[in-house]
CSV table of C-alpha atoms in Angstrom, one decimal:
chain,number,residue,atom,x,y,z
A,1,UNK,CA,0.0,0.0,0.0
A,2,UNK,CA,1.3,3.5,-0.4
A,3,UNK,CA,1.7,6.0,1.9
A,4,UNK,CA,3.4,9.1,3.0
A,5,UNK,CA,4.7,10.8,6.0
A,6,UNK,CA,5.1,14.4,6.8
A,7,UNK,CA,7.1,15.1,9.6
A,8,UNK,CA,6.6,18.0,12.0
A,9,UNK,CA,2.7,19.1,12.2
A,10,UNK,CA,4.1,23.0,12.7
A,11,UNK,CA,6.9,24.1,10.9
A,12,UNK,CA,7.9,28.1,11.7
A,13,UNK,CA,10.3,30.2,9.8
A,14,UNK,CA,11.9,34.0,9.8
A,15,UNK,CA,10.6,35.6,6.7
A,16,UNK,CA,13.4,35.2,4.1
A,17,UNK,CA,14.5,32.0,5.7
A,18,UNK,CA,14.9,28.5,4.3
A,19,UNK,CA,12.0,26.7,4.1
A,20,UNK,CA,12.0,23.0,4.4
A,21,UNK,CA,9.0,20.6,4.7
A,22,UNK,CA,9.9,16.9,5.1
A,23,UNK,CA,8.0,14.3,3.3
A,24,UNK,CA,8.7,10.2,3.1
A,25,UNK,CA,7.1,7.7,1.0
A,26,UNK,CA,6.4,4.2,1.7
A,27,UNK,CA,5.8,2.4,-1.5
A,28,UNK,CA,6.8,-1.3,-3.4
A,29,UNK,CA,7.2,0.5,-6.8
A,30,UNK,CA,8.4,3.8,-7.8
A,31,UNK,CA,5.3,6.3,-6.4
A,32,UNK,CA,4.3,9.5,-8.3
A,33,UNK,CA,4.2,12.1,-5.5
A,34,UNK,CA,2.8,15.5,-5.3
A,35,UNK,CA,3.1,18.8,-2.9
A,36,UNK,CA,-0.1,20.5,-2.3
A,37,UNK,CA,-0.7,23.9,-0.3
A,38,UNK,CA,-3.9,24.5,0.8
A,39,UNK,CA,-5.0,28.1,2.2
A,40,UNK,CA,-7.8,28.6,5.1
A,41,UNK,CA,-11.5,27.6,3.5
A,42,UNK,CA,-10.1,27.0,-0.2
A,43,UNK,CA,-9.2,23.9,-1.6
A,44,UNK,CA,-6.3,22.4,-2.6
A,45,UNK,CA,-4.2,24.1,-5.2
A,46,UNK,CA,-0.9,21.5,-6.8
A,47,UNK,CA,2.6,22.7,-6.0
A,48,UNK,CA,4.5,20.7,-7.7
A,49,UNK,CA,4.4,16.8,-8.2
A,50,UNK,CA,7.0,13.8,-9.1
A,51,UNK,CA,6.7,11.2,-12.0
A,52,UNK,CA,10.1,9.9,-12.5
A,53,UNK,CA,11.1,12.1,-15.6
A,54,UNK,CA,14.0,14.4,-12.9
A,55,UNK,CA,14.8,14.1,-9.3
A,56,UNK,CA,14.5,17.6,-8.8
A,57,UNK,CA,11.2,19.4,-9.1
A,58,UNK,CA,10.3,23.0,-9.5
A,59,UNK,CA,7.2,24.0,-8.5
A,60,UNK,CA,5.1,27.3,-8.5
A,61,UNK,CA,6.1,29.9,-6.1
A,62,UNK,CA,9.7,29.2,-5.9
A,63,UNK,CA,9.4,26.0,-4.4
A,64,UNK,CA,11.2,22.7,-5.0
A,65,UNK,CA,11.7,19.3,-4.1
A,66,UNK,CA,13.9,16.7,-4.6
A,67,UNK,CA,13.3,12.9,-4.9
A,68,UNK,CA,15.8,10.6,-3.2
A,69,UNK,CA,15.4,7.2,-3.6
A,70,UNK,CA,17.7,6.1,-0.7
A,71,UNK,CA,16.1,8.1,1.7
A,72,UNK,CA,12.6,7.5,0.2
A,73,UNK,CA,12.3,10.9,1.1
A,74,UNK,CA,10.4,14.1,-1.1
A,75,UNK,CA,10.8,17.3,1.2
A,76,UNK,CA,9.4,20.6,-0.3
A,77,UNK,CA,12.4,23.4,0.0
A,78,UNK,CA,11.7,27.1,-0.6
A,79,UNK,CA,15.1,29.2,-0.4
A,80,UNK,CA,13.5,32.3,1.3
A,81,UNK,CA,9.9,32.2,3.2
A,82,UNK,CA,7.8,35.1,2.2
A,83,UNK,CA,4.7,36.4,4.4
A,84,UNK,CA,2.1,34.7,1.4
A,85,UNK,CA,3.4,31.0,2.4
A,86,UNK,CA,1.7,30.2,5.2
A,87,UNK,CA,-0.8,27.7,4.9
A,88,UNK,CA,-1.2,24.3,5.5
A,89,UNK,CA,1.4,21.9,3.1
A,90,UNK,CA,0.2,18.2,2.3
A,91,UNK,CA,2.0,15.9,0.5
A,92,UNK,CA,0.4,12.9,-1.3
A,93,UNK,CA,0.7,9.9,-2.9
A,94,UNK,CA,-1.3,8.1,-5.9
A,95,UNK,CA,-1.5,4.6,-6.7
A,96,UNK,CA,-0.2,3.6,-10.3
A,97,UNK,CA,-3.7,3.9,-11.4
A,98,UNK,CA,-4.3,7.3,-10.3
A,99,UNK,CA,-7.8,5.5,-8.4
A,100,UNK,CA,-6.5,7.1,-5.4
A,101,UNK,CA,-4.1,10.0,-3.7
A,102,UNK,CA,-3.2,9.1,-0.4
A,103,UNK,CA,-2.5,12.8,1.8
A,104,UNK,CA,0.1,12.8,5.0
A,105,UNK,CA,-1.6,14.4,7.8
A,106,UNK,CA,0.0,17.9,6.8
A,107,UNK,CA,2.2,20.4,7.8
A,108,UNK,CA,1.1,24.2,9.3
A,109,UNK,CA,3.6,26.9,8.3
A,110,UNK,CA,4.0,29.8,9.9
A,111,UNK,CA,6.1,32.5,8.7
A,112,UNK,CA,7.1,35.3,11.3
A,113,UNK,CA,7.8,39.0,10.2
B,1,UNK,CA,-10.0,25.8,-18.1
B,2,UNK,CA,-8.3,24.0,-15.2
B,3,UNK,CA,-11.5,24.6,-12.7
B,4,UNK,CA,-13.5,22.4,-10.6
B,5,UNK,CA,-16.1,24.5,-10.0
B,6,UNK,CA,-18.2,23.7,-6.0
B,7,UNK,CA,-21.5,24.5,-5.0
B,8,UNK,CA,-23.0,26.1,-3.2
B,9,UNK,CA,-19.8,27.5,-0.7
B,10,UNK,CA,-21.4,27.4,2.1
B,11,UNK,CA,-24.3,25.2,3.4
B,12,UNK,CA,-26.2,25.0,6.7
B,13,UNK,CA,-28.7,22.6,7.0
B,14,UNK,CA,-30.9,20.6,9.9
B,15,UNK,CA,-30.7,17.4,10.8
B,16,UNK,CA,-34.0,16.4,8.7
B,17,UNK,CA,-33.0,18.3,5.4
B,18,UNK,CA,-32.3,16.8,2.0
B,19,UNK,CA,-29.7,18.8,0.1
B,20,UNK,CA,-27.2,18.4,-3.1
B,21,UNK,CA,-23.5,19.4,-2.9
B,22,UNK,CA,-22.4,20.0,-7.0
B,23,UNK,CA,-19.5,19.8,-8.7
B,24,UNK,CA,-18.7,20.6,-12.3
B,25,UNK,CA,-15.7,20.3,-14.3
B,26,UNK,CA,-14.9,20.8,-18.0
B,27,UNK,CA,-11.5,19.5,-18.4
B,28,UNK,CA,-12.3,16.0,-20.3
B,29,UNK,CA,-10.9,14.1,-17.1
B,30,UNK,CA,-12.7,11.0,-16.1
B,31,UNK,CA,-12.3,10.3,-12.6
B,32,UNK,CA,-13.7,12.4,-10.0
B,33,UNK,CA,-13.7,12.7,-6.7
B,34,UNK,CA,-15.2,13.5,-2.9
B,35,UNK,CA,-13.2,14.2,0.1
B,36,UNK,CA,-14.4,15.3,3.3
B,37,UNK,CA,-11.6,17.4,5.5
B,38,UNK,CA,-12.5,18.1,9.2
B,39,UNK,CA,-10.1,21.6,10.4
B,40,UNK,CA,-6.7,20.8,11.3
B,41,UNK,CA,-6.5,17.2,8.9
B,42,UNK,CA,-5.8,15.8,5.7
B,43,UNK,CA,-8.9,15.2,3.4
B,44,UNK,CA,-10.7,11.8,3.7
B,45,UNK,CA,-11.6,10.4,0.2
B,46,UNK,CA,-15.0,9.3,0.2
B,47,UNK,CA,-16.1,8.3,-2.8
B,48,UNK,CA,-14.6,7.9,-6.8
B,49,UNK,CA,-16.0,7.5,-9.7
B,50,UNK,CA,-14.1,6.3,-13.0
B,51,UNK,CA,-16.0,6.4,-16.3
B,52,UNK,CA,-19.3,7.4,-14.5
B,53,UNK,CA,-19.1,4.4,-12.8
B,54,UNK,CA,-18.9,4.5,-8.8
B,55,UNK,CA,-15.2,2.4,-8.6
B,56,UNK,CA,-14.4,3.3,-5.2
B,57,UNK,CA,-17.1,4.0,-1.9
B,58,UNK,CA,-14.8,4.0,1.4
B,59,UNK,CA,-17.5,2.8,4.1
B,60,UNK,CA,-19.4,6.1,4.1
B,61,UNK,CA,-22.8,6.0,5.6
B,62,UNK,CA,-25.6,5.8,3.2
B,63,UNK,CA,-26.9,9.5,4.6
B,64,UNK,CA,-24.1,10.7,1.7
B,65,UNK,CA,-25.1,9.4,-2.0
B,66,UNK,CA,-23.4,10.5,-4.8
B,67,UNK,CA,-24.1,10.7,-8.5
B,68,UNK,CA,-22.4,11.1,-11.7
B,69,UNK,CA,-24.8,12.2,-14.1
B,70,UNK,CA,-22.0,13.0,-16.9
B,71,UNK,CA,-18.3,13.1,-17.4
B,72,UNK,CA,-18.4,16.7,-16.2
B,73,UNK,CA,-20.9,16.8,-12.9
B,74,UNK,CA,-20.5,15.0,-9.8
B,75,UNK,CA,-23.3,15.5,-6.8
B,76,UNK,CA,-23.3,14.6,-3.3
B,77,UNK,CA,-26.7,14.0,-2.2
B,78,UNK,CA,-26.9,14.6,2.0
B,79,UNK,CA,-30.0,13.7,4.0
B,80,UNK,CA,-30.8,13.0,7.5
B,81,UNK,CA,-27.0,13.9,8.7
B,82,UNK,CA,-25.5,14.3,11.8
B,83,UNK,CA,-23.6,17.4,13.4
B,84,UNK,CA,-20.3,15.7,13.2
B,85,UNK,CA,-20.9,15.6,9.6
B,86,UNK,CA,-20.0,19.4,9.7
B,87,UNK,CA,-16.8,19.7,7.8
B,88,UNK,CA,-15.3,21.0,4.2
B,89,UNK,CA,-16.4,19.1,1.4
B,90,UNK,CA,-14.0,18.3,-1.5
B,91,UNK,CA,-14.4,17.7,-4.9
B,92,UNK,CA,-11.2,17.1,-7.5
B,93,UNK,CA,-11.1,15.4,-10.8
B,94,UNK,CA,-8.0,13.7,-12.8
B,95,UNK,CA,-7.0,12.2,-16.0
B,96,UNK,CA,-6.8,8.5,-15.7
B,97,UNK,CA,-3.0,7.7,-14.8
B,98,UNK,CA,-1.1,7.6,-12.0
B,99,UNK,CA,1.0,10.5,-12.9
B,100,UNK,CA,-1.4,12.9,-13.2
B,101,UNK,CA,-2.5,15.4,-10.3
B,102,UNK,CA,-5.5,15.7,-8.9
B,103,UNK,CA,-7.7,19.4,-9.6
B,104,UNK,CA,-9.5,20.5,-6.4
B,105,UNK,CA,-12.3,22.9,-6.4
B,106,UNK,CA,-12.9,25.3,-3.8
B,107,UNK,CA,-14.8,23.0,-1.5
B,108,UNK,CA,-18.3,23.6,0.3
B,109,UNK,CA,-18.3,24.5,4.2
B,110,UNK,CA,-21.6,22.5,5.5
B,111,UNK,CA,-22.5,22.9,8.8
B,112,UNK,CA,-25.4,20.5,10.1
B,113,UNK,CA,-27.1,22.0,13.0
């Protein structure tokens, strides 16, 4: 079955700091794997996702991630947090079919003037 | 047009009301989803439909029915429901594929009083 984990439920950064959100998969086969951001009462809007063509992914809003195999690991990087990126980060998961997308249970950032 | 398009956004409704939650997306993708997302957690996929055809129903109470009229509409039918049915309601769509994302719309807030 696949799955993800998102470490650290509240992440909080200096504005213009490094942001890093940490993300690990748990799958048999190589997973597709996205980064979502979702804002208070809106849905989900795609960040950026992962389907084997590059290890490194650029996103929207200056974000990234990187893929690592060994570390079955997919954390979302920003280089420098702005006011406008806090909001709740989910990654996710989707079976081969794309049935289903499993979510982790989300990170909350918080980005301090 | 990359929209899933929700209504309404906002619902509140008793505990003996029938009401439709509608969802509506023109992007030729044919698989189509609900979530429900309580505050503070990941959305719970509820139901999927693949083709028109109901492929996946993850033990929700038969107080929620959906329906997939077309390719492009997806409803959530409510009756009878509970207060701790109050949440967000999610609707996404996707190509078939595992490497595609999945398109939210904006959700509907329901609160059951």
């Amino acid at each position: 079955a696949q799955s993800v984990t998102q470490l650290g439920s509240h992440v909080s950064v200096s504005e213009g700091a490094l942001v890093l959100l940490r993300c690990n998969y748990s799958s048999s086969v190589p997973p597709y794997l996205f980064w979502y951001v979702q804002y208070p009462n809106q849905g989900l809007q795609l960040l950026l996702k992962y389907t084997s063509a590059a290890t490194l992914v650029k996103g929207i809003n200056g974000f990234e991630a990187e893929f690592k195999k060994s570390e079955t690991s997919f954390h979302l990087t920003k280089p420098s947090a702005h006011m406008s990126d806090a909001a709740e980060y989910f990654c996710a998961v989707s079976d081969r079919a794309g049935n289903q997308f499993y979510f982790g249970t989300g990170t909350s950032l918080t980005v301090i003037p | 047009d990359t929209e899933v398009t929700q209504t309404p956004k906002h619902l509140v409704m008793g505990m003996t009301n029938k009401k439709s939650l509608k969802c509506e997306q023109h992007m030729g993708h044919r698989a189509m989803y609900w979530y429900k997302q309580k505050a503070k957690k990941p959305p719970e996929l509820m139901f999927v439909y693949s083709y028109e055809k109901l492929s996946i129903n993850e033990s929700v109470p038969s107080r929620f029915s959906p329906e997939c009229p077309n390719s492009s509409l997806l409803n959530l039918h409510l009756h009878a429901l509970q207060p701790e049915d109050s949440a967000l309601y999610l609707c996404a769509s996707s190509s078939r594929g595992g490497n595609t994302e999945a398109f939210f719309g904006q959700g509907t807030r329901l609160t059951v009083v």
